[in-house]
Short mmCIF file of C-alpha atoms in Angstrom, two decimals:
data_model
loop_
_atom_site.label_atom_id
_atom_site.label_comp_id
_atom_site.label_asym_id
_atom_site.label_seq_id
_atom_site.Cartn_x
_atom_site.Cartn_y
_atom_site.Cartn_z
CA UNK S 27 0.00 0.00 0.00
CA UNK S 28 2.77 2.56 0.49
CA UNK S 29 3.69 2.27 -3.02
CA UNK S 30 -0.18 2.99 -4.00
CA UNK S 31 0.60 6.10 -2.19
CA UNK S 32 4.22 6.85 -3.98
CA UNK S 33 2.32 6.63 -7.14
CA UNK S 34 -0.33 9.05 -6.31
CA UNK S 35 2.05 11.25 -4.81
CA UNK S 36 4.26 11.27 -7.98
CA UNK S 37 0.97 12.02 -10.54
CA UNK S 38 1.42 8.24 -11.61
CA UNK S 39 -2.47 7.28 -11.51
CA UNK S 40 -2.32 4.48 -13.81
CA UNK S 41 0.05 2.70 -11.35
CA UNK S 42 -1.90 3.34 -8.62
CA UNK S 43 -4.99 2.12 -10.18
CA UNK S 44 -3.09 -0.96 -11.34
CA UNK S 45 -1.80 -1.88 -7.62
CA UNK S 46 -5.37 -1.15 -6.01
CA UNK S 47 -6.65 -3.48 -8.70
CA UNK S 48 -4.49 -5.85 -7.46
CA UNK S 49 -5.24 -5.59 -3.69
CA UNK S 50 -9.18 -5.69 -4.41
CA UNK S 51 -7.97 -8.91 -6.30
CA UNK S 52 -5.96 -10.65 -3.93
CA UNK S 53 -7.74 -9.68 -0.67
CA UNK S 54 -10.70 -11.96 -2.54
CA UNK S 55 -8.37 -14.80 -1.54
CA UNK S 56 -7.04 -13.88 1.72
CA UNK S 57 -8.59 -15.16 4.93
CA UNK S 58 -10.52 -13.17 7.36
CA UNK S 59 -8.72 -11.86 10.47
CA UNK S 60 -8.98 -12.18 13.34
CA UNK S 61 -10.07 -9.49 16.04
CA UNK S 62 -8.60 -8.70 18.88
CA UNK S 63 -10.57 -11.03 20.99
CA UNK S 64 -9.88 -13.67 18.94
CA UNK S 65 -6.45 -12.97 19.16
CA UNK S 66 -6.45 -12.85 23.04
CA UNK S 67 -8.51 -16.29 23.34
CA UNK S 68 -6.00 -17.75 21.43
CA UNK S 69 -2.96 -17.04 23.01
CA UNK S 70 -4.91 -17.59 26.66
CA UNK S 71 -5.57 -21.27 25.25
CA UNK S 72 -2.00 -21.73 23.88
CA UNK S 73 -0.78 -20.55 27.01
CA UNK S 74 -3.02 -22.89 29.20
CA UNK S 75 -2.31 -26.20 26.68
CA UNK S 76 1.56 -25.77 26.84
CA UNK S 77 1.30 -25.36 30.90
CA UNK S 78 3.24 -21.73 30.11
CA UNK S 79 4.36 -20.32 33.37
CA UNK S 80 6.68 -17.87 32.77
CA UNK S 81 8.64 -16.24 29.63
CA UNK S 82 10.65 -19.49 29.47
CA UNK S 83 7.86 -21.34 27.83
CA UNK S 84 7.56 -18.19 24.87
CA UNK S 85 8.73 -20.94 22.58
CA UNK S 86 6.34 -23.55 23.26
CA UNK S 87 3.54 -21.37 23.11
CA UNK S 88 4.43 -19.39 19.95
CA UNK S 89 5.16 -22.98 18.04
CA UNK S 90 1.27 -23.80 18.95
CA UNK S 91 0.46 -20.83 17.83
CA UNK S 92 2.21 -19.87 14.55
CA UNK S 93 0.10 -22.91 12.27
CA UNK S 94 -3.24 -21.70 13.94
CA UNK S 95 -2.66 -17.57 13.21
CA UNK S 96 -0.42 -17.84 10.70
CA UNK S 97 -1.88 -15.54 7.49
CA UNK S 98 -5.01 -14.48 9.60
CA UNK S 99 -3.16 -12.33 12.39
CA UNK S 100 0.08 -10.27 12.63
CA UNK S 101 2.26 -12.94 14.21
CA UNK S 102 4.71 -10.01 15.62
CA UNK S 103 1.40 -8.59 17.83
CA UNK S 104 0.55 -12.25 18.54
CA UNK S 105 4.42 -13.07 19.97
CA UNK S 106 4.00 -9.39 21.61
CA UNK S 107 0.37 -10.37 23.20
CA UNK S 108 2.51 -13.76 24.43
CA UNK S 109 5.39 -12.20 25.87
CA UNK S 110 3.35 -10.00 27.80
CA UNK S 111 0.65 -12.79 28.98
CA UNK S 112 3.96 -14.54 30.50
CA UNK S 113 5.46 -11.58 32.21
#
């Protein structure tokens, strides 16, 4: 998206229309995402199947989570929401 907003900036409209065109298109295909709620739920159930107790565990709860989020919620907020659950 920032370079649908180069484009624009530099007068190039028929880029820009070609890379939203492209978005709409592949955004078709892309799974929902999840809210924040979701998110949360998530992690809490991650946390409670690995037995996480402390920031020592991170790994075993991130390796549950990654196939379950992966492509339907930033993984870098997820391991954020994690490492703070364990603090």
């Amino acid at each position: 998206r920032d370079s649908i907003a180069q484009y624009d900036a530099a007068g190039r409209t028929e880029l820009a229309d070609a890379e939203r065109f492209e978005v709409d298109v592949l955004s078709a295909y892309r799974p929902a995402g999840l809210s924040d709620a979701e998110v949360e739920a998530a992690v809490a159930a991650a946390i409670a199947e690995a037995g996480a107790v402390g920031a020592g565990d991170m790994g075993k709860v991130m390796a549950l989570l990654k196939p379950r989020l992966a492509g339907r919620a930033d993984m870098s907020d997820v391991s954020r929401r994690v490492k703070v659950a364990l603090a």
